[in-house]
């Protein structure tokens, strides 16, 4: 029953991924922008979410991994970008998608056209079937950037659910779980197009 | 969509500033007369661009130990706190960073910096970003300068290969006079100077350039001719013009900040850096620089530094501090407290 309700969402997400993720910004560069954004769900959050029936998973071309020590790690490839992470001026386009399901309510939400903007300090995604980005996650806690102008990094010790994202997910999944949640940590590596 | 979101952020900043800027007490240059900061107080030196802001922040911060800030200019030498070594007053970001490196926390705890880390800075420093500013160029209202210059124009002007206004031919509708352009730069320790040169790609500074003026001071009569051109902090200008934070020599005078590469720097309606300029190559982060050793020491001094400067500290999270930032013309930084190194 639940799987049947999730299936259209997953199919739609996959279709969107197959059709729509050619993004501007690197088409004319000799070397395309590269790197990744990695969301690490802490074991604490993973267990609390699971207890509430909430699960999140990356969709291709993003990848996921799990260990009991580190929790769930989702890695999203950088597909384009402008600005510089180490100058806090970057706007990065990310491949893959993000699927969030609530098995208690039998509902799911999937996001594509993922983006991380350092000026806004937000990880955003466009709901499948929609067109308006939703701010999903905000890096917080101990924040650091580094790099030499080419290979650049950003890390945050915390990754909080954005209030707008919490409102969207709570409404869409018919839950009250997401408000005020801290997911885990966040890391970005980025090499601009050249 | 992205620009709309940035614009909303910028507009919200302006609205908040207009509401809250008058709530706090007046800022004082340097620690108040007759007050010597205690040895344990947190004391900063350096950037001219944000000295007025930090005078206000010092007034508004009620934590213990207290926060004090020494202006970039004034009498020199200075004894920054009780028991400190007397030092030449650091004038500018670079000088502040140098002072941080040549002293201990007995004299200087942090440097105000309007530029990011660069080659030559101590690798043991942490640059903690807290706000966004931008840099453009300014000229006398009603003078010979156009409303807009391109990066290429500025490169020519500062290389002294463009010496007269009528040599500028890439600005639509502008027919320049035959008068001689007078380019100025702030002193070498200035973060505004450093950022202006790097962001505009100026690598050659010709002999026609006067490099002695104090930044962001339109009161300087050298800058009040019809043909002067000088870099200017957009945020500082907004604070001077729209929020009446200028005083003494720290005023805009007859200067107005102009467009660069056709991008308008100021949203005059919302009295803030324009959303287009805020995401341009001419925007910059503002930093407080601390010694990594102090920051990570795990002692009461580290706790005091983090209480003010960290991502969860007073400047990043306190409503009064955030209102101060906006009132002095700067934009809040979503990733406030992010640390970078050389």
Coordinates of C-alpha atoms in Angstrom, one line a residue:
Chain A
X1 CA 0.0 0.0 0.0
X2 CA 2.7 2.5 1.0
X3 CA 5.0 1.4 -1.7
X4 CA 2.3 1.9 -4.2
X5 CA 1.8 5.5 -3.0
X6 CA 5.5 6.2 -3.1
X7 CA 6.0 4.7 -6.5
X8 CA 4.6 7.6 -8.6
X9 CA 6.8 10.0 -6.7
X10 CA 9.9 8.0 -7.3
X11 CA 9.1 7.5 -11.0
X12 CA 8.5 11.2 -11.4
X13 CA 11.7 12.0 -9.7
X14 CA 13.6 9.6 -11.9
X15 CA 12.0 11.1 -15.0
X16 CA 12.9 14.5 -14.0
X17 CA 16.4 13.5 -13.3
X18 CA 16.7 11.8 -16.7
X19 CA 15.2 14.8 -18.6
X20 CA 16.1 17.9 -16.7
X21 CA 19.4 18.1 -15.1
X22 CA 21.5 19.6 -17.8
X23 CA 22.3 22.9 -16.1
X24 CA 23.9 26.1 -17.3
X25 CA 27.2 27.4 -16.2
X26 CA 29.7 25.0 -17.5
X27 CA 28.8 24.2 -21.1
X28 CA 31.4 26.5 -22.6
X29 CA 34.2 25.8 -20.1
X30 CA 37.1 23.7 -21.2
X31 CA 36.9 22.0 -17.8
X32 CA 33.6 21.7 -16.2
X33 CA 33.0 22.6 -12.6
X34 CA 33.4 19.6 -10.3
X35 CA 33.1 18.5 -6.7
X36 CA 30.4 17.3 -4.4
X37 CA 28.1 18.2 -1.6
X38 CA 27.9 15.7 1.2
X39 CA 25.1 15.6 3.7
X40 CA 25.8 13.4 6.7
X41 CA 22.8 12.5 8.7
X42 CA 24.0 11.9 12.3
X43 CA 23.1 8.6 13.9
X44 CA 21.0 10.5 16.4
X45 CA 18.9 12.2 13.7
X46 CA 18.7 9.0 11.7
X47 CA 17.4 7.0 14.7
X48 CA 15.0 9.8 15.7
X49 CA 13.7 10.1 12.2
X50 CA 13.3 6.4 11.8
X51 CA 11.4 6.2 15.0
X52 CA 9.0 8.7 13.5
X53 CA 8.8 6.7 10.3
X54 CA 10.8 9.3 8.4
X55 CA 13.5 8.3 6.0
X56 CA 15.6 10.3 3.5
X57 CA 17.5 8.9 0.5
X58 CA 19.5 10.3 -2.3
X59 CA 18.3 9.7 -5.9
X60 CA 20.6 9.1 -8.8
X61 CA 23.1 10.6 -9.8
X62 CA 23.6 11.2 -6.1
X63 CA 24.8 8.3 -4.0
X64 CA 24.2 7.1 -0.5
X65 CA 26.1 5.1 2.1
X66 CA 25.3 4.1 5.6
X67 CA 27.3 3.1 8.6
X68 CA 26.2 2.7 12.2
X69 CA 29.0 5.0 13.3
X70 CA 28.5 7.8 10.8
X71 CA 24.8 7.5 9.9
X72 CA 23.6 8.1 6.4
X73 CA 25.8 9.9 4.0
X74 CA 24.4 11.4 0.8
X75 CA 26.8 12.6 -1.9
X76 CA 25.5 15.0 -4.6
X77 CA 27.8 15.7 -7.5
X78 CA 28.5 19.3 -8.5
X79 CA 27.2 19.8 -12.1
X80 CA 27.8 23.6 -12.4
X81 CA 28.5 26.6 -10.4
X82 CA 29.4 30.3 -10.2
X83 CA 31.5 32.2 -7.8
X84 CA 33.8 30.8 -5.2
X85 CA 33.1 28.7 -2.1
X86 CA 36.0 30.1 -0.2
X87 CA 34.8 33.7 -0.9
X88 CA 31.3 32.8 0.2
X89 CA 30.0 33.8 -3.2
X90 CA 29.3 30.4 -4.7
X91 CA 26.1 29.2 -6.2
X92 CA 26.4 25.5 -7.0
X93 CA 24.1 23.3 -9.0
X94 CA 24.0 19.7 -7.8
X95 CA 23.0 16.5 -9.6
X96 CA 20.7 13.8 -8.4
X97 CA 17.7 14.3 -6.1
X98 CA 16.5 13.9 -2.6
X99 CA 13.6 11.7 -1.6
X100 CA 12.0 12.0 1.8
X101 CA 9.3 9.6 2.9
X102 CA 7.1 9.2 6.0
X103 CA 5.9 5.6 6.3
X104 CA 3.5 6.5 9.0
X105 CA 1.5 8.9 6.9
X106 CA 2.3 7.1 3.6
X107 CA 3.5 10.2 1.9
X108 CA 6.7 11.2 0.2
X109 CA 8.4 14.3 -1.3
X110 CA 11.1 14.3 -3.9
X111 CA 13.3 17.2 -4.9
X112 CA 15.5 17.8 -7.9
X113 CA 17.4 20.8 -9.3
X114 CA 19.3 20.8 -6.0
X115 CA 21.4 23.9 -5.3
X116 CA 23.7 25.2 -2.6
X117 CA 24.2 28.9 -2.4
X118 CA 26.8 30.2 0.0
X119 CA 25.6 33.8 0.0
X120 CA 22.1 32.7 1.1
X121 CA 23.5 29.8 3.2
X122 CA 20.9 27.4 1.9
X123 CA 20.6 24.0 0.3
X124 CA 17.5 24.2 -1.9
X125 CA 15.5 21.8 -4.1
X126 CA 12.6 22.0 -6.5
X127 CA 9.8 19.7 -5.6
X128 CA 9.1 17.2 -8.4
X129 CA 6.1 18.6 -10.4
X130 CA 6.8 22.1 -9.1
X131 CA 8.9 25.0 -10.2
X132 CA 9.7 27.0 -7.1
X133 CA 12.8 26.1 -5.0
X134 CA 12.3 25.3 -1.4
X135 CA 15.0 26.1 1.1
X136 CA 15.6 22.7 2.7
X137 CA 18.8 22.8 4.8
X138 CA 21.1 25.5 6.4
X139 CA 24.7 24.9 7.4
X140 CA 25.3 26.0 11.0
X141 CA 27.6 25.4 14.0
X142 CA 31.3 25.5 13.3
X143 CA 31.7 26.8 9.8
X144 CA 34.9 26.9 7.8
X145 CA 36.0 27.4 4.2
X146 CA 39.3 26.8 2.6
X147 CA 41.0 26.5 -0.7
X148 CA 43.6 27.9 -3.0
X149 CA 41.2 29.5 -5.5
X150 CA 40.8 26.3 -7.5
X151 CA 40.1 23.4 -5.1
X152 CA 37.7 24.8 -2.5
X153 CA 36.0 23.4 0.6
X154 CA 33.3 24.3 3.0
X155 CA 32.4 22.3 6.1
X156 CA 29.7 22.8 8.8
X157 CA 29.4 20.9 12.0
X158 CA 25.6 21.2 11.9
X159 CA 23.0 21.1 9.2
X160 CA 19.6 22.5 10.3
X161 CA 16.3 22.0 8.5
X162 CA 15.4 25.4 7.2
X163 CA 12.1 26.8 8.6
X164 CA 10.7 27.0 5.0
X165 CA 11.7 23.4 4.3
X166 CA 10.3 22.3 7.6
X167 CA 7.0 24.0 6.8
X168 CA 6.9 22.4 3.4
X169 CA 7.7 18.9 4.5
X170 CA 5.5 19.0 7.5
X171 CA 2.6 20.1 5.3
X172 CA 3.4 17.7 2.5
X173 CA 4.1 14.7 4.6
X174 CA 1.4 15.6 7.1
X175 CA 3.8 15.4 10.1
X176 CA 5.2 17.7 12.7
X177 CA 8.6 16.2 12.7
X178 CA 10.8 18.6 10.8
X179 CA 10.6 21.9 12.6
X180 CA 13.7 22.7 14.5
X181 CA 15.6 19.6 13.5
X182 CA 19.3 19.4 13.1
X183 CA 20.2 16.7 10.5
X184 CA 23.9 16.3 11.0
X185 CA 26.8 17.9 9.1
X186 CA 27.7 19.2 5.7
X187 CA 30.7 19.3 3.5
X188 CA 31.3 20.7 0.1
X189 CA 34.3 20.3 -2.2
X190 CA 34.3 22.5 -5.4
X191 CA 36.6 23.2 -8.3
X192 CA 35.3 26.0 -10.5
X193 CA 35.1 25.5 -14.2
X194 CA 38.2 26.6 -16.1
Chain B
X1 CA 14.2 33.3 -8.8
X2 CA 17.6 33.5 -7.2
X3 CA 17.8 37.2 -7.7
X4 CA 14.4 37.7 -6.2
X5 CA 15.5 35.8 -3.1
X6 CA 18.6 37.9 -2.8
X7 CA 16.6 41.0 -3.3
X8 CA 14.3 40.0 -0.5
X9 CA 17.2 39.4 1.8
X10 CA 18.6 42.8 0.9
X11 CA 15.3 44.6 1.3
X12 CA 14.7 42.9 4.7
X13 CA 18.0 44.1 5.8
X14 CA 17.2 47.7 5.0
X15 CA 13.8 47.6 6.6
X16 CA 15.2 46.2 9.8
X17 CA 18.0 48.8 9.9
X18 CA 15.6 51.7 9.4
X19 CA 13.5 50.5 12.3
X20 CA 16.2 49.6 14.8
X21 CA 19.2 51.9 14.1
X22 CA 18.1 54.6 16.5
X23 CA 17.5 52.2 19.3
X24 CA 21.1 51.9 20.6
X25 CA 23.2 54.5 22.3
X26 CA 25.7 56.7 20.4
X27 CA 29.0 55.2 19.2
X28 CA 32.2 56.7 20.4
X29 CA 35.5 56.8 18.6
X30 CA 38.0 54.7 20.4
X31 CA 37.4 53.6 24.0
X32 CA 35.7 56.5 25.8
X33 CA 38.0 59.2 27.0
X34 CA 39.3 58.3 30.4
X35 CA 38.6 54.6 29.9
X36 CA 41.4 52.1 29.6
X37 CA 40.2 48.7 28.7
X38 CA 41.0 46.0 31.3
X39 CA 43.7 43.5 30.5
X40 CA 41.0 40.8 29.9
X41 CA 38.8 42.9 27.7
X42 CA 38.6 42.1 24.0
X43 CA 40.3 44.8 22.0
X44 CA 40.5 45.3 18.3
X45 CA 42.4 47.5 15.8
X46 CA 42.6 47.8 12.0
X47 CA 40.1 48.5 9.2
X48 CA 38.9 52.1 8.6
X49 CA 35.8 50.8 6.7
X50 CA 34.2 49.2 9.8
X51 CA 35.7 51.3 12.6
X52 CA 32.4 53.3 13.0
X53 CA 30.4 50.0 13.0
X54 CA 32.7 48.6 15.7
X55 CA 32.4 51.7 17.8
X56 CA 28.7 51.1 17.8
X57 CA 29.1 47.4 18.5
X58 CA 31.4 48.1 21.4
X59 CA 28.8 50.4 22.8
X60 CA 26.0 47.9 22.4
X61 CA 27.8 44.8 23.6
X62 CA 27.0 44.2 27.2
X63 CA 28.9 41.0 27.8
X64 CA 31.8 40.4 30.1
X65 CA 34.7 40.9 29.3
X66 CA 33.9 44.0 27.4
X67 CA 34.5 44.8 23.7
X68 CA 36.6 47.8 22.6
X69 CA 37.7 49.0 19.3
X70 CA 40.4 51.5 18.4
X71 CA 39.9 53.7 15.3
X72 CA 42.3 53.4 12.3
X73 CA 43.2 57.1 12.7
X74 CA 43.9 59.4 15.6
X75 CA 46.7 60.0 18.0
X76 CA 49.5 57.5 17.9
X77 CA 51.0 55.6 19.6
X78 CA 48.2 53.9 21.6
X79 CA 48.1 51.8 24.7
X80 CA 45.2 49.5 23.8
X81 CA 44.5 48.0 27.3
X82 CA 45.9 47.8 30.8
X83 CA 49.3 46.4 30.7
X84 CA 49.6 46.5 26.9
X85 CA 52.7 47.4 25.0
X86 CA 52.4 50.8 23.4
X87 CA 52.0 50.4 19.6
X88 CA 51.7 52.6 16.5
X89 CA 48.0 53.0 15.8
X90 CA 47.3 50.4 13.0
X91 CA 45.7 52.2 10.1
X92 CA 43.8 49.7 7.9
X93 CA 43.2 46.0 7.7
X94 CA 46.7 45.0 6.8
X95 CA 48.2 47.1 9.6
X96 CA 45.7 45.6 12.0
X97 CA 46.6 42.1 10.9
X98 CA 50.3 42.9 11.2
X99 CA 49.7 44.3 14.7
X100 CA 47.8 41.1 15.7
X101 CA 50.8 39.1 14.5
X102 CA 53.4 41.2 16.3
X103 CA 51.7 41.3 19.7
X104 CA 49.9 39.0 22.1
X105 CA 46.4 39.1 23.6
X106 CA 47.9 41.4 26.2
X107 CA 47.8 44.1 23.5
X108 CA 45.5 43.2 20.6
X109 CA 42.8 40.5 20.6
X110 CA 41.5 40.9 17.0
X111 CA 42.0 42.8 13.8
X112 CA 39.1 44.3 11.9
X113 CA 39.6 43.4 8.2
X114 CA 37.7 44.5 5.1
X115 CA 39.6 42.0 3.0
X116 CA 40.0 38.2 3.2
X117 CA 43.2 36.3 3.8
X118 CA 45.9 36.7 1.3
X119 CA 49.4 35.6 0.7
X120 CA 51.8 36.9 3.3
X121 CA 49.3 36.9 6.1
X122 CA 50.2 34.7 9.1
X123 CA 49.0 31.2 8.5
X124 CA 48.1 31.0 12.2
X125 CA 45.3 33.6 11.8
X126 CA 41.6 32.8 11.6
X127 CA 39.5 35.1 9.4
X128 CA 36.0 35.1 10.7
X129 CA 33.4 36.5 8.2
X130 CA 30.4 38.3 9.6
X131 CA 29.0 40.7 6.9
X132 CA 29.0 41.7 3.3
X133 CA 30.3 44.9 1.9
X134 CA 31.1 46.1 -1.6
X135 CA 33.6 48.5 -3.2
X136 CA 33.0 50.9 -6.1
X137 CA 34.5 54.2 -7.1
X138 CA 33.4 57.7 -6.2
X139 CA 33.7 61.1 -7.6
X140 CA 32.5 64.7 -7.0
X141 CA 28.9 65.3 -7.7
X142 CA 28.6 67.6 -10.7
X143 CA 32.2 66.9 -11.7
X144 CA 33.6 65.6 -14.9
X145 CA 33.3 61.9 -14.2
X146 CA 30.5 59.8 -15.8
X147 CA 27.9 57.9 -13.9
X148 CA 29.5 54.6 -14.9
X149 CA 33.0 53.3 -15.6
X150 CA 34.0 49.9 -16.7
X151 CA 36.7 47.8 -15.2
X152 CA 38.8 48.4 -18.3
X153 CA 38.4 52.2 -17.8
X154 CA 39.6 51.9 -14.2
X155 CA 42.6 49.8 -15.2
X156 CA 43.5 52.5 -17.7
X157 CA 43.0 55.3 -15.3
X158 CA 45.1 53.8 -12.5
X159 CA 47.8 52.7 -15.0
X160 CA 47.8 56.3 -16.2
X161 CA 47.2 55.3 -19.8
X162 CA 43.8 57.0 -19.6
X163 CA 44.6 60.4 -18.3
X164 CA 41.7 62.6 -19.7
X165 CA 38.0 62.0 -19.6
X166 CA 37.7 62.2 -23.4
X167 CA 39.8 59.1 -23.7
X168 CA 36.9 57.1 -22.2
X169 CA 34.9 56.0 -25.1
X170 CA 33.1 52.9 -23.9
X171 CA 30.4 54.6 -21.8
X172 CA 27.2 55.1 -23.8
X173 CA 26.1 58.7 -24.0
X174 CA 29.2 60.0 -22.3
X175 CA 31.4 62.6 -24.0
X176 CA 34.3 63.4 -21.7
X177 CA 36.0 66.7 -21.2
X178 CA 39.7 67.2 -21.9
X179 CA 40.4 67.7 -18.3
X180 CA 43.0 65.6 -16.6
X181 CA 41.7 62.7 -14.4
X182 CA 43.0 62.7 -10.8
X183 CA 43.1 59.1 -9.5
X184 CA 43.5 58.4 -5.8
X185 CA 44.1 55.3 -3.7
X186 CA 44.0 54.7 0.0
X187 CA 47.2 54.0 1.8
X188 CA 48.9 50.6 1.3
X189 CA 47.5 49.0 4.5
X190 CA 44.0 49.6 3.4
X191 CA 41.8 46.5 2.9
X192 CA 39.5 48.6 0.6
X193 CA 42.5 49.5 -1.5
X194 CA 43.6 45.8 -1.7
X195 CA 40.1 44.6 -2.6
X196 CA 39.6 47.4 -5.2
X197 CA 42.8 46.6 -7.0
X198 CA 42.2 42.8 -7.0
X199 CA 38.5 43.0 -7.9
X200 CA 39.1 45.4 -10.8
X201 CA 42.2 43.6 -12.1
X202 CA 44.4 46.7 -11.6
X203 CA 47.9 45.4 -11.6
X204 CA 49.7 48.5 -12.7
X205 CA 49.6 51.7 -10.7
X206 CA 51.0 54.6 -12.6
X207 CA 52.8 57.7 -11.3
X208 CA 49.7 59.8 -11.8
X209 CA 48.0 58.1 -8.8
X210 CA 48.0 59.7 -5.4
X211 CA 48.2 56.9 -2.9
X212 CA 48.0 58.9 0.4
X213 CA 44.3 59.5 1.1
X214 CA 42.4 58.0 4.0
X215 CA 39.7 55.8 2.6
X216 CA 36.0 56.7 2.7
X217 CA 36.6 60.3 3.5
X218 CA 35.0 62.7 1.1
X219 CA 35.9 65.5 3.5
X220 CA 39.4 65.4 2.0
X221 CA 39.8 68.5 -0.2
X222 CA 42.1 66.6 -2.5
X223 CA 39.1 64.5 -3.5
X224 CA 36.7 67.4 -4.0
X225 CA 38.0 68.5 -7.4
X226 CA 35.9 67.9 -10.5
X227 CA 38.3 65.2 -11.7
X228 CA 39.0 63.0 -8.7
X229 CA 38.4 59.3 -8.7
X230 CA 38.7 57.2 -5.6
X231 CA 37.7 53.7 -4.4
X232 CA 34.9 53.8 -1.8
X233 CA 33.2 51.3 0.4
X234 CA 29.6 51.1 -0.6
X235 CA 28.5 50.0 2.8
X236 CA 30.4 52.8 4.5
X237 CA 28.9 55.3 2.1
X238 CA 25.4 54.1 2.8
X239 CA 26.1 54.4 6.6
X240 CA 27.3 58.0 6.0
X241 CA 24.6 59.2 3.6
X242 CA 21.5 57.3 4.5
X243 CA 21.9 56.6 8.3
X244 CA 23.9 59.7 9.3
X245 CA 26.8 57.8 10.7
X246 CA 29.4 60.1 9.4
X247 CA 31.2 62.5 11.7
X248 CA 34.3 64.7 11.6
X249 CA 36.4 63.8 8.6
X250 CA 34.5 60.5 8.2
X251 CA 31.9 61.9 5.9
X252 CA 31.1 61.6 2.2
X253 CA 31.4 65.3 1.5
X254 CA 30.5 66.1 -2.2
X255 CA 31.4 62.6 -3.4
X256 CA 28.9 60.1 -4.7
X257 CA 29.4 56.4 -5.3
X258 CA 29.1 55.5 -9.0
X259 CA 28.3 52.5 -11.1
X260 CA 30.9 49.9 -12.1
X261 CA 30.5 47.8 -15.2
X262 CA 27.0 49.2 -15.4
X263 CA 26.0 47.7 -12.1
X264 CA 24.3 50.2 -9.7
X265 CA 25.8 49.7 -6.3
X266 CA 23.1 51.2 -4.1
X267 CA 19.4 50.4 -3.8
X268 CA 18.4 53.9 -2.8
X269 CA 14.8 52.9 -2.0
X270 CA 15.8 50.3 0.5
X271 CA 19.0 52.2 1.5
X272 CA 21.3 49.2 1.1
X273 CA 23.8 47.6 -1.2
X274 CA 21.8 46.6 -4.3
X275 CA 21.1 42.9 -4.8
X276 CA 22.9 43.0 -8.2
X277 CA 26.0 44.5 -6.7
X278 CA 25.9 42.2 -3.7
X279 CA 26.4 39.1 -5.9
X280 CA 28.9 40.8 -8.2
X281 CA 32.6 40.4 -8.2
X282 CA 32.8 43.8 -6.4
X283 CA 31.2 42.5 -3.2
X284 CA 33.4 41.4 -0.4
X285 CA 33.2 39.8 3.0
X286 CA 34.1 41.6 6.2
X287 CA 36.2 39.7 8.7
X288 CA 37.4 39.8 12.3
X289 CA 40.8 38.2 12.5
X290 CA 42.0 36.3 15.5
X291 CA 44.9 34.2 16.4
X292 CA 44.0 30.5 15.8
X293 CA 46.0 29.7 19.0
X294 CA 43.8 32.0 21.0
X295 CA 40.6 30.8 19.4
X296 CA 41.4 27.2 20.1
X297 CA 43.0 27.5 23.5
X298 CA 39.9 26.3 25.4
X299 CA 40.4 28.9 28.1
X300 CA 38.3 31.9 29.3
X301 CA 39.9 34.1 26.6
X302 CA 38.8 31.7 23.9
X303 CA 35.3 31.7 25.4
X304 CA 35.2 35.4 25.3
X305 CA 36.3 35.6 21.7
X306 CA 33.7 33.0 20.7
X307 CA 31.0 34.7 22.6
X308 CA 31.4 37.7 20.3
X309 CA 32.7 36.4 17.0
X310 CA 31.6 32.7 16.5
X311 CA 28.8 31.6 14.3
X312 CA 26.6 31.4 17.5
X313 CA 28.2 34.5 19.0
X314 CA 26.8 37.9 19.7
X315 CA 27.6 39.6 16.3
X316 CA 26.1 36.7 14.3
X317 CA 23.0 36.1 16.4
X318 CA 22.1 39.2 18.5
X319 CA 19.3 41.3 17.0
X320 CA 20.9 44.6 18.1
X321 CA 24.3 43.6 16.5
X322 CA 22.6 42.6 13.3
X323 CA 20.6 45.8 13.2
X324 CA 23.9 47.7 13.8
X325 CA 25.4 45.9 10.7
X326 CA 22.5 47.0 8.6
X327 CA 22.4 50.5 9.9
X328 CA 26.1 51.0 9.0
X329 CA 25.3 50.0 5.4
X330 CA 26.5 46.3 5.4
X331 CA 24.6 43.2 4.6
X332 CA 24.2 40.3 7.0
X333 CA 26.0 37.1 6.0
X334 CA 23.9 34.0 6.0
X335 CA 27.1 31.9 6.9
X336 CA 28.1 34.4 9.6
X337 CA 31.0 33.1 11.6
X338 CA 32.5 31.0 8.8
X339 CA 36.3 30.8 9.3
X340 CA 38.9 30.9 6.6
X341 CA 42.7 30.9 6.5
X342 CA 45.5 31.8 4.2

